């Protein structure tokens, strides 16, 4: 599965409190283009995300039950308020096998470019001015459910912010799930 969002929103949708996820062409000051082509998902295409935001970007469902060493990668650009040792604003990914129960996907140090912070056991991305597009990759073997149960696998990106200071946020493009029998 490869979704570059050029021919539409990819059947992705957003929801949440003070949600700013938008599909289209990013035109913010720093995050001002897609990773490939011209379209992507971003927290507010032309500006900053909201304070007190708890916003979710949901993927469609995937069946990875027959894949060999299923791997997830996507292009990511970040500009989130970072308060050093204290949590301010952050983003992370969750997965669900039933559409009701959500579990954080992976941890800092797993995969490539996967989370840069860990606050009281909660791993996430929280970094300012990392608006250069880069690829984040993680083997889906980190999911603890048996592979045969992964026929309705869904992902969601979560962006959470505190009551003060907001920045350009998160942009996502080129979402890719593939068999990777030899690893990276």
Short mmCIF file of N, CA and C in Angstrom, two decimals:
data_model
loop_
_atom_site.label_atom_id
_atom_site.label_comp_id
_atom_site.label_asym_id
_atom_site.label_seq_id
_atom_site.Cartn_x
_atom_site.Cartn_y
_atom_site.Cartn_z
N UNK A 1 0.85 -1.18 0.00
CA UNK A 1 0.00 0.00 0.00
C UNK A 1 0.89 1.23 0.00
N UNK A 2 0.65 2.12 -0.94
CA UNK A 2 1.38 3.39 -0.98
C UNK A 2 0.37 4.49 -1.27
N UNK A 3 0.29 5.45 -0.38
CA UNK A 3 -0.62 6.57 -0.56
C UNK A 3 0.18 7.86 -0.57
N UNK A 4 0.17 8.55 -1.72
CA UNK A 4 0.88 9.83 -1.81
C UNK A 4 -0.08 11.02 -1.74
N UNK A 5 -1.38 10.75 -1.62
CA UNK A 5 -2.43 11.76 -1.45
C UNK A 5 -2.56 12.71 -2.64
N UNK A 6 -2.03 12.34 -3.78
CA UNK A 6 -2.13 13.23 -4.94
C UNK A 6 -3.50 13.16 -5.63
N UNK A 7 -4.17 12.02 -5.57
CA UNK A 7 -5.46 11.90 -6.26
C UNK A 7 -6.64 12.01 -5.29
N UNK A 8 -6.39 12.43 -4.07
CA UNK A 8 -7.45 12.60 -3.08
C UNK A 8 -6.92 12.38 -1.68
N UNK A 9 -7.81 12.44 -0.70
CA UNK A 9 -7.38 12.34 0.70
C UNK A 9 -7.06 10.91 1.15
N UNK A 10 -7.17 9.93 0.24
CA UNK A 10 -6.80 8.55 0.54
C UNK A 10 -7.78 7.84 1.46
N UNK A 11 -8.99 8.37 1.60
CA UNK A 11 -10.00 7.84 2.53
C UNK A 11 -9.57 7.99 3.98
N UNK A 12 -8.67 8.92 4.23
CA UNK A 12 -8.29 9.28 5.59
C UNK A 12 -9.28 10.33 6.07
N UNK A 13 -9.46 10.45 7.39
CA UNK A 13 -10.32 11.49 7.93
C UNK A 13 -9.80 11.93 9.29
N UNK A 14 -10.25 13.10 9.73
CA UNK A 14 -9.77 13.64 11.00
C UNK A 14 -10.93 13.95 11.93
N UNK A 15 -10.60 14.02 13.22
CA UNK A 15 -11.59 14.32 14.26
C UNK A 15 -10.83 14.77 15.50
N UNK A 16 -11.58 15.20 16.52
CA UNK A 16 -10.95 15.53 17.79
C UNK A 16 -11.28 16.91 18.28
N UNK A 17 -10.74 17.23 19.43
CA UNK A 17 -10.96 18.51 20.09
C UNK A 17 -10.03 19.56 19.48
N UNK A 18 -10.60 20.65 19.02
CA UNK A 18 -9.87 21.75 18.37
C UNK A 18 -9.00 21.23 17.22
N UNK A 19 -9.55 20.31 16.46
CA UNK A 19 -8.87 19.62 15.37
C UNK A 19 -8.45 20.59 14.26
N UNK A 20 -7.19 20.52 13.85
CA UNK A 20 -6.71 21.35 12.74
C UNK A 20 -6.19 20.53 11.57
N UNK A 21 -6.34 19.20 11.58
CA UNK A 21 -5.85 18.40 10.45
C UNK A 21 -6.60 18.82 9.19
N UNK A 22 -5.85 19.08 8.12
CA UNK A 22 -6.42 19.45 6.83
C UNK A 22 -5.68 18.73 5.71
N UNK A 23 -6.41 18.41 4.67
CA UNK A 23 -5.82 17.79 3.48
C UNK A 23 -5.69 18.86 2.40
N UNK A 24 -4.54 18.87 1.71
CA UNK A 24 -4.34 19.80 0.60
C UNK A 24 -2.87 20.14 0.44
N UNK A 25 -2.61 21.35 -0.05
CA UNK A 25 -1.26 21.81 -0.29
C UNK A 25 -0.78 22.64 0.89
N UNK A 26 0.25 22.20 1.61
CA UNK A 26 0.77 22.98 2.73
C UNK A 26 1.37 24.30 2.25
N UNK A 27 0.97 25.40 2.89
CA UNK A 27 1.50 26.72 2.50
C UNK A 27 1.88 27.55 3.72
N UNK A 28 2.27 26.89 4.81
CA UNK A 28 2.75 27.60 5.99
C UNK A 28 4.14 28.17 5.70
N UNK A 29 4.64 28.98 6.59
CA UNK A 29 5.94 29.62 6.38
C UNK A 29 7.08 28.59 6.30
N UNK A 30 7.07 27.58 7.18
CA UNK A 30 8.15 26.58 7.21
C UNK A 30 7.77 25.30 6.48
N UNK A 31 6.60 24.75 6.80
CA UNK A 31 6.13 23.54 6.11
C UNK A 31 5.26 24.03 4.96
N UNK A 32 5.91 24.23 3.81
CA UNK A 32 5.25 24.92 2.71
C UNK A 32 5.19 24.11 1.41
N UNK A 33 5.28 22.80 1.56
CA UNK A 33 5.17 21.91 0.40
C UNK A 33 4.92 20.49 0.89
N UNK A 34 4.50 19.63 0.00
CA UNK A 34 4.36 18.21 0.31
C UNK A 34 5.73 17.53 0.15
N UNK A 35 5.86 16.33 0.68
CA UNK A 35 7.12 15.58 0.52
C UNK A 35 7.30 15.18 -0.93
N UNK A 36 6.20 14.78 -1.59
CA UNK A 36 6.22 14.46 -3.02
C UNK A 36 4.94 15.03 -3.62
N UNK A 37 4.99 15.45 -4.85
CA UNK A 37 3.81 16.04 -5.46
C UNK A 37 3.45 17.35 -4.78
N UNK A 38 2.15 17.61 -4.66
CA UNK A 38 1.72 18.88 -4.06
C UNK A 38 0.76 18.72 -2.89
N UNK A 39 0.28 17.50 -2.61
CA UNK A 39 -0.74 17.30 -1.57
C UNK A 39 -0.21 16.47 -0.41
N UNK A 40 -0.75 16.76 0.78
CA UNK A 40 -0.39 16.05 2.01
C UNK A 40 -1.47 16.33 3.05
N UNK A 41 -1.34 15.74 4.22
CA UNK A 41 -2.15 16.09 5.38
C UNK A 41 -1.27 16.90 6.32
N UNK A 42 -1.82 18.00 6.86
CA UNK A 42 -1.06 18.85 7.78
C UNK A 42 -2.00 19.46 8.82
N UNK A 43 -1.46 19.73 9.99
CA UNK A 43 -2.23 20.47 10.98
C UNK A 43 -2.25 21.93 10.55
N UNK A 44 -3.37 22.36 10.01
CA UNK A 44 -3.62 23.66 9.39
C UNK A 44 -2.64 23.91 8.25
N UNK A 45 -3.16 23.84 7.05
CA UNK A 45 -2.33 23.98 5.84
C UNK A 45 -1.61 25.32 5.78
N UNK A 46 -2.25 26.38 6.27
CA UNK A 46 -1.66 27.73 6.21
C UNK A 46 -1.63 28.32 7.61
N UNK A 47 -0.75 27.82 8.45
CA UNK A 47 -0.65 28.37 9.79
C UNK A 47 -0.34 27.35 10.85
N UNK A 48 -0.68 27.69 12.09
CA UNK A 48 -0.34 26.90 13.26
C UNK A 48 -1.52 26.06 13.75
N UNK A 49 -1.21 25.00 14.49
CA UNK A 49 -2.25 24.21 15.14
C UNK A 49 -2.80 25.00 16.33
N UNK A 50 -3.88 24.50 16.92
CA UNK A 50 -4.54 25.18 18.05
C UNK A 50 -3.91 24.81 19.38
N UNK A 51 -4.08 25.70 20.36
CA UNK A 51 -3.79 25.36 21.75
C UNK A 51 -4.85 24.37 22.23
N UNK A 52 -4.52 23.58 23.24
CA UNK A 52 -5.45 22.61 23.84
C UNK A 52 -6.02 21.63 22.83
N UNK A 53 -5.25 21.31 21.82
CA UNK A 53 -5.72 20.41 20.76
C UNK A 53 -5.48 18.96 21.13
N UNK A 54 -6.46 18.12 20.84
CA UNK A 54 -6.33 16.65 20.87
C UNK A 54 -6.94 16.18 19.57
N UNK A 55 -6.14 16.14 18.53
CA UNK A 55 -6.65 15.88 17.18
C UNK A 55 -6.11 14.57 16.64
N UNK A 56 -6.96 13.91 15.83
CA UNK A 56 -6.64 12.57 15.31
C UNK A 56 -6.80 12.56 13.80
N UNK A 57 -5.85 11.92 13.12
CA UNK A 57 -5.92 11.67 11.68
C UNK A 57 -5.96 10.16 11.50
N UNK A 58 -7.10 9.66 10.99
CA UNK A 58 -7.36 8.22 10.89
C UNK A 58 -7.09 7.68 9.49
N UNK A 59 -6.41 6.54 9.44
CA UNK A 59 -6.16 5.84 8.18
C UNK A 59 -7.34 4.93 7.86
N UNK A 60 -7.41 4.43 6.64
CA UNK A 60 -8.35 3.34 6.36
C UNK A 60 -7.85 2.05 7.04
N UNK A 61 -8.60 0.95 6.91
CA UNK A 61 -8.20 -0.35 7.47
C UNK A 61 -7.28 -1.09 6.50
N UNK A 62 -6.36 -1.88 7.05
CA UNK A 62 -5.42 -2.66 6.25
C UNK A 62 -5.43 -4.10 6.73
N UNK A 63 -5.20 -5.01 5.79
CA UNK A 63 -5.02 -6.43 6.11
C UNK A 63 -3.55 -6.75 5.87
N UNK A 64 -2.80 -6.93 6.96
CA UNK A 64 -1.38 -7.26 6.83
C UNK A 64 -1.11 -8.69 7.28
N UNK A 65 -2.16 -9.49 7.42
CA UNK A 65 -2.04 -10.83 7.99
C UNK A 65 -1.17 -11.77 7.16
N UNK A 66 -0.99 -11.52 5.89
CA UNK A 66 -0.19 -12.40 5.05
C UNK A 66 1.15 -11.79 4.62
N UNK A 67 1.48 -10.64 5.17
CA UNK A 67 2.73 -9.97 4.79
C UNK A 67 3.91 -10.58 5.54
N UNK A 68 5.08 -10.50 4.93
CA UNK A 68 6.32 -10.96 5.54
C UNK A 68 7.05 -9.75 6.11
N UNK A 69 7.22 -9.76 7.43
CA UNK A 69 7.88 -8.64 8.12
C UNK A 69 7.28 -7.30 7.67
N UNK A 70 5.98 -7.15 7.86
CA UNK A 70 5.29 -5.92 7.47
C UNK A 70 5.98 -4.71 8.10
N UNK A 71 6.16 -3.68 7.29
CA UNK A 71 6.86 -2.48 7.70
C UNK A 71 6.03 -1.26 7.30
N UNK A 72 6.06 -0.25 8.15
CA UNK A 72 5.36 1.00 7.90
C UNK A 72 6.37 2.12 7.76
N UNK A 73 6.19 2.95 6.76
CA UNK A 73 7.01 4.16 6.65
C UNK A 73 6.16 5.28 6.08
N UNK A 74 6.55 6.49 6.37
CA UNK A 74 5.85 7.67 5.86
C UNK A 74 6.79 8.86 5.95
N UNK A 75 6.49 9.87 5.16
CA UNK A 75 7.25 11.11 5.23
C UNK A 75 6.60 12.00 6.28
N UNK A 76 7.44 12.72 7.01
CA UNK A 76 7.01 13.47 8.17
C UNK A 76 7.77 14.79 8.24
N UNK A 77 7.06 15.88 8.54
CA UNK A 77 7.69 17.17 8.83
C UNK A 77 7.10 17.64 10.15
N UNK A 78 7.93 18.22 11.03
CA UNK A 78 7.51 18.55 12.38
C UNK A 78 7.93 19.96 12.79
N UNK A 79 7.04 20.65 13.47
CA UNK A 79 7.37 21.92 14.13
C UNK A 79 6.41 22.05 15.31
N UNK A 80 6.81 21.45 16.44
CA UNK A 80 5.98 21.38 17.65
C UNK A 80 6.69 22.09 18.79
N UNK A 81 5.94 22.74 19.67
CA UNK A 81 6.53 23.36 20.84
C UNK A 81 7.22 22.28 21.67
N UNK A 82 8.49 22.51 21.97
CA UNK A 82 9.29 21.57 22.75
C UNK A 82 9.76 22.27 24.01
N UNK A 83 9.37 21.76 25.17
CA UNK A 83 9.73 22.37 26.46
C UNK A 83 10.85 21.61 27.16
N UNK A 84 11.69 20.94 26.39
CA UNK A 84 12.82 20.22 26.98
C UNK A 84 12.37 19.03 27.79
N UNK A 85 12.61 19.07 29.11
CA UNK A 85 12.29 17.94 29.97
C UNK A 85 10.82 17.84 30.37
N UNK A 86 10.03 18.83 30.05
CA UNK A 86 8.60 18.81 30.36
C UNK A 86 7.79 18.71 29.08
N UNK A 87 6.63 18.06 29.16
CA UNK A 87 5.78 17.92 27.98
C UNK A 87 5.02 19.21 27.72
N UNK A 88 5.06 19.65 26.47
CA UNK A 88 4.23 20.78 26.01
C UNK A 88 3.30 20.28 24.93
N UNK A 89 3.85 20.08 23.73
CA UNK A 89 3.08 19.64 22.57
C UNK A 89 3.79 18.43 21.96
N UNK A 90 3.02 17.52 21.40
CA UNK A 90 3.64 16.34 20.82
C UNK A 90 2.73 15.62 19.85
N UNK A 91 3.32 14.68 19.14
CA UNK A 91 2.60 13.86 18.17
C UNK A 91 3.08 12.43 18.31
N UNK A 92 2.20 11.49 18.06
CA UNK A 92 2.55 10.08 18.09
C UNK A 92 1.55 9.32 17.23
N UNK A 93 1.82 8.04 17.02
CA UNK A 93 0.94 7.20 16.23
C UNK A 93 0.39 6.08 17.10
N UNK A 94 -0.88 5.75 16.85
CA UNK A 94 -1.53 4.63 17.53
C UNK A 94 -2.07 3.67 16.48
N UNK A 95 -2.35 2.44 16.94
CA UNK A 95 -2.97 1.46 16.05
C UNK A 95 -4.14 0.82 16.78
N UNK A 96 -5.05 0.25 16.00
CA UNK A 96 -6.19 -0.49 16.54
C UNK A 96 -6.46 -1.68 15.65
N UNK A 97 -6.81 -2.81 16.26
CA UNK A 97 -7.19 -4.00 15.50
C UNK A 97 -8.70 -4.17 15.48
N UNK A 98 -9.43 -3.33 16.26
CA UNK A 98 -10.89 -3.45 16.31
C UNK A 98 -11.61 -2.11 16.12
N UNK A 99 -10.89 -1.01 15.96
CA UNK A 99 -11.49 0.31 15.77
C UNK A 99 -11.98 0.95 17.06
N UNK A 100 -11.80 0.28 18.19
CA UNK A 100 -12.25 0.83 19.47
C UNK A 100 -11.10 1.06 20.45
N UNK A 101 -10.21 0.09 20.56
CA UNK A 101 -9.09 0.17 21.49
C UNK A 101 -7.85 0.61 20.73
N UNK A 102 -7.19 1.65 21.23
CA UNK A 102 -6.01 2.21 20.56
C UNK A 102 -4.78 2.03 21.43
N UNK A 103 -3.65 1.67 20.79
CA UNK A 103 -2.38 1.42 21.47
C UNK A 103 -1.29 2.22 20.76
N UNK A 104 -0.42 2.84 21.54
CA UNK A 104 0.68 3.61 20.95
C UNK A 104 1.59 2.66 20.18
N UNK A 105 1.97 3.06 18.98
CA UNK A 105 2.80 2.23 18.11
C UNK A 105 4.28 2.54 18.34
N UNK A 106 5.00 1.54 18.83
CA UNK A 106 6.44 1.65 18.97
C UNK A 106 6.89 2.53 20.13
N UNK A 107 8.21 2.68 20.20
CA UNK A 107 8.84 3.47 21.26
C UNK A 107 10.07 4.15 20.68
N UNK A 108 10.56 5.13 21.39
CA UNK A 108 11.77 5.84 20.99
C UNK A 108 12.90 4.81 20.82
N UNK A 109 13.61 4.89 19.72
CA UNK A 109 14.70 3.95 19.47
C UNK A 109 14.29 2.75 18.64
N UNK A 110 12.99 2.52 18.48
CA UNK A 110 12.53 1.44 17.60
C UNK A 110 12.34 2.06 16.22
N UNK A 111 12.75 1.36 15.20
CA UNK A 111 12.61 1.89 13.86
C UNK A 111 13.61 2.99 13.57
N UNK A 112 13.31 3.75 12.53
CA UNK A 112 14.18 4.85 12.08
C UNK A 112 13.39 6.15 12.19
N UNK A 113 13.96 7.15 12.83
CA UNK A 113 13.30 8.43 13.07
C UNK A 113 11.99 8.26 13.82
N UNK A 114 11.94 7.25 14.70
CA UNK A 114 10.69 6.95 15.41
C UNK A 114 10.75 7.54 16.81
N UNK A 115 10.02 8.57 17.06
CA UNK A 115 9.93 9.31 18.32
C UNK A 115 11.29 9.82 18.78
N UNK A 116 11.26 11.01 19.32
CA UNK A 116 12.50 11.60 19.82
C UNK A 116 12.44 11.91 21.32
N UNK A 117 11.29 11.65 21.95
CA UNK A 117 11.14 11.94 23.38
C UNK A 117 10.39 10.81 24.08
N UNK A 118 10.62 10.72 25.38
CA UNK A 118 9.87 9.78 26.22
C UNK A 118 9.59 10.49 27.54
N UNK A 119 8.32 10.82 27.77
CA UNK A 119 7.90 11.45 29.01
C UNK A 119 7.11 10.44 29.83
N UNK A 120 7.59 10.09 31.00
CA UNK A 120 6.94 9.11 31.89
C UNK A 120 6.40 7.92 31.10
N UNK A 121 7.23 7.38 30.23
CA UNK A 121 6.86 6.19 29.48
C UNK A 121 6.06 6.44 28.22
N UNK A 122 5.65 7.67 27.97
CA UNK A 122 4.91 8.00 26.75
C UNK A 122 5.85 8.54 25.70
N UNK A 123 6.09 7.75 24.68
CA UNK A 123 7.00 8.12 23.60
C UNK A 123 6.27 8.95 22.56
N UNK A 124 6.96 9.96 22.02
CA UNK A 124 6.34 10.83 21.03
C UNK A 124 7.37 11.66 20.30
N UNK A 125 6.89 12.36 19.26
CA UNK A 125 7.70 13.36 18.58
C UNK A 125 7.37 14.69 19.22
N UNK A 126 8.40 15.43 19.64
CA UNK A 126 8.23 16.78 20.16
C UNK A 126 9.51 17.53 19.84
N UNK A 127 9.49 18.24 18.72
CA UNK A 127 10.70 18.92 18.26
C UNK A 127 10.30 20.15 17.46
N UNK A 128 11.03 21.22 17.65
CA UNK A 128 10.78 22.46 16.93
C UNK A 128 11.66 22.53 15.69
N UNK A 129 11.13 23.15 14.65
CA UNK A 129 11.90 23.47 13.44
C UNK A 129 12.51 22.26 12.74
N UNK A 130 11.87 21.09 12.84
CA UNK A 130 12.33 19.92 12.10
C UNK A 130 11.40 19.76 10.90
N UNK A 131 11.28 20.85 10.15
CA UNK A 131 10.31 20.93 9.07
C UNK A 131 10.84 20.36 7.75
N UNK A 132 12.10 19.94 7.74
CA UNK A 132 12.62 19.22 6.57
C UNK A 132 11.94 17.86 6.53
N UNK A 133 11.38 17.50 5.38
CA UNK A 133 10.72 16.20 5.27
C UNK A 133 11.73 15.09 5.50
N UNK A 134 11.37 14.10 6.28
CA UNK A 134 12.20 12.92 6.53
C UNK A 134 11.27 11.71 6.61
N UNK A 135 11.84 10.53 6.49
CA UNK A 135 11.05 9.31 6.50
C UNK A 135 11.17 8.65 7.87
N UNK A 136 10.02 8.33 8.45
CA UNK A 136 9.97 7.57 9.70
C UNK A 136 9.53 6.15 9.33
N UNK A 137 10.21 5.15 9.87
CA UNK A 137 9.95 3.75 9.53
C UNK A 137 9.96 2.90 10.79
N UNK A 138 9.03 1.94 10.84
CA UNK A 138 9.01 1.01 11.97
C UNK A 138 8.51 -0.35 11.49
N UNK A 139 9.14 -1.44 11.95
CA UNK A 139 8.60 -2.76 11.63
C UNK A 139 7.31 -2.97 12.42
N UNK A 140 6.29 -3.49 11.76
CA UNK A 140 5.01 -3.70 12.44
C UNK A 140 5.02 -4.93 13.35
N UNK A 141 6.17 -5.58 13.45
CA UNK A 141 6.31 -6.68 14.40
C UNK A 141 6.24 -6.17 15.84
N UNK A 142 6.32 -4.85 16.05
CA UNK A 142 6.18 -4.29 17.40
C UNK A 142 4.74 -4.41 17.90
N UNK A 143 3.79 -4.69 16.99
CA UNK A 143 2.40 -4.91 17.39
C UNK A 143 2.30 -6.27 18.06
N UNK A 144 1.71 -6.30 19.23
CA UNK A 144 1.72 -7.53 20.03
C UNK A 144 0.64 -8.53 19.67
N UNK A 145 -0.40 -8.12 18.96
CA UNK A 145 -1.45 -9.06 18.57
C UNK A 145 -0.91 -10.06 17.56
N UNK A 146 -1.43 -11.29 17.56
CA UNK A 146 -0.99 -12.29 16.58
C UNK A 146 -1.24 -11.79 15.15
N UNK A 147 -0.31 -12.08 14.25
CA UNK A 147 -0.37 -11.60 12.87
C UNK A 147 -1.69 -11.96 12.19
N UNK A 148 -2.27 -13.12 12.50
CA UNK A 148 -3.53 -13.53 11.90
C UNK A 148 -4.70 -12.64 12.26
N UNK A 149 -4.57 -11.87 13.35
CA UNK A 149 -5.63 -10.95 13.77
C UNK A 149 -5.51 -9.59 13.10
N UNK A 150 -4.49 -9.38 12.31
CA UNK A 150 -4.25 -8.06 11.74
C UNK A 150 -4.90 -7.91 10.36
N UNK A 151 -6.20 -8.19 10.32
CA UNK A 151 -6.96 -8.07 9.07
C UNK A 151 -7.75 -6.78 9.00
N UNK A 152 -7.89 -6.09 10.09
CA UNK A 152 -8.62 -4.81 10.15
C UNK A 152 -7.77 -3.77 10.87
N UNK A 153 -6.49 -3.72 10.55
CA UNK A 153 -5.55 -2.84 11.23
C UNK A 153 -5.76 -1.39 10.76
N UNK A 154 -5.87 -0.50 11.71
CA UNK A 154 -6.05 0.93 11.41
C UNK A 154 -5.04 1.73 12.22
N UNK A 155 -4.58 2.83 11.66
CA UNK A 155 -3.64 3.72 12.33
C UNK A 155 -4.28 5.08 12.53
N UNK A 156 -3.76 5.82 13.52
CA UNK A 156 -4.13 7.22 13.64
C UNK A 156 -2.95 8.02 14.18
N UNK A 157 -2.77 9.20 13.61
CA UNK A 157 -1.80 10.15 14.12
C UNK A 157 -2.50 11.01 15.16
N UNK A 158 -1.83 11.25 16.27
CA UNK A 158 -2.40 12.06 17.35
C UNK A 158 -1.51 13.28 17.53
N UNK A 159 -2.13 14.46 17.61
CA UNK A 159 -1.42 15.69 17.95
C UNK A 159 -2.09 16.27 19.18
N UNK A 160 -1.28 16.48 20.22
CA UNK A 160 -1.78 16.99 21.49
C UNK A 160 -0.99 18.24 21.86
N UNK A 161 -1.69 19.29 22.30
CA UNK A 161 -1.00 20.53 22.65
C UNK A 161 -1.50 21.08 23.98
N UNK A 162 -0.65 21.87 24.62
CA UNK A 162 -0.98 22.48 25.90
C UNK A 162 -1.69 23.83 25.67
N UNK A 163 -2.02 24.57 26.73
CA UNK A 163 -2.80 25.80 26.57
C UNK A 163 -2.04 27.01 26.02
N UNK A 164 -0.74 26.92 25.82
CA UNK A 164 0.00 28.11 25.38
C UNK A 164 1.05 27.74 24.33
N UNK A 165 1.32 28.62 23.45
CA UNK A 165 2.32 28.54 22.38
C UNK A 165 1.98 27.41 21.40
N UNK A 166 1.81 27.77 20.16
CA UNK A 166 1.61 26.76 19.12
C UNK A 166 2.50 27.09 17.94
N UNK A 167 2.74 26.10 17.13
CA UNK A 167 3.66 26.23 16.01
C UNK A 167 2.98 25.63 14.78
N UNK A 168 3.76 25.32 13.73
CA UNK A 168 3.15 24.85 12.48
C UNK A 168 2.65 23.42 12.55
N UNK A 169 3.19 22.60 13.44
CA UNK A 169 2.61 21.29 13.67
C UNK A 169 3.25 20.15 12.93
N UNK A 170 2.40 19.29 12.36
CA UNK A 170 2.80 18.03 11.77
C UNK A 170 2.25 17.93 10.35
N UNK A 171 3.06 17.41 9.45
CA UNK A 171 2.61 17.10 8.09
C UNK A 171 2.99 15.67 7.76
N UNK A 172 2.09 14.97 7.05
CA UNK A 172 2.25 13.56 6.71
C UNK A 172 2.08 13.38 5.21
N UNK A 173 2.93 12.58 4.59
CA UNK A 173 2.83 12.28 3.16
C UNK A 173 3.43 10.90 2.91
N UNK A 174 3.15 10.33 1.75
CA UNK A 174 3.77 9.08 1.29
C UNK A 174 3.69 7.95 2.31
N UNK A 175 2.49 7.61 2.73
CA UNK A 175 2.24 6.56 3.71
C UNK A 175 2.37 5.21 3.01
N UNK A 176 3.25 4.33 3.53
CA UNK A 176 3.64 3.11 2.83
C UNK A 176 3.64 1.92 3.80
N UNK A 177 2.93 0.85 3.46
CA UNK A 177 2.98 -0.41 4.21
C UNK A 177 3.44 -1.48 3.21
N UNK A 178 4.46 -2.23 3.58
CA UNK A 178 5.05 -3.18 2.63
C UNK A 178 5.67 -4.37 3.32
N UNK A 179 5.81 -5.47 2.58
CA UNK A 179 6.57 -6.63 3.05
C UNK A 179 8.04 -6.29 2.96
N UNK A 180 8.77 -6.64 4.00
CA UNK A 180 10.19 -6.32 4.07
C UNK A 180 10.93 -7.52 4.63
N UNK A 181 11.02 -8.61 3.84
CA UNK A 181 11.56 -9.86 4.39
C UNK A 181 13.00 -9.77 4.89
N UNK A 182 13.79 -8.84 4.36
CA UNK A 182 15.18 -8.74 4.76
C UNK A 182 15.45 -7.66 5.79
N UNK A 183 14.42 -6.90 6.21
CA UNK A 183 14.62 -5.82 7.16
C UNK A 183 15.36 -4.66 6.52
N UNK A 184 15.68 -3.70 7.35
CA UNK A 184 16.38 -2.50 6.85
C UNK A 184 17.86 -2.63 7.21
#
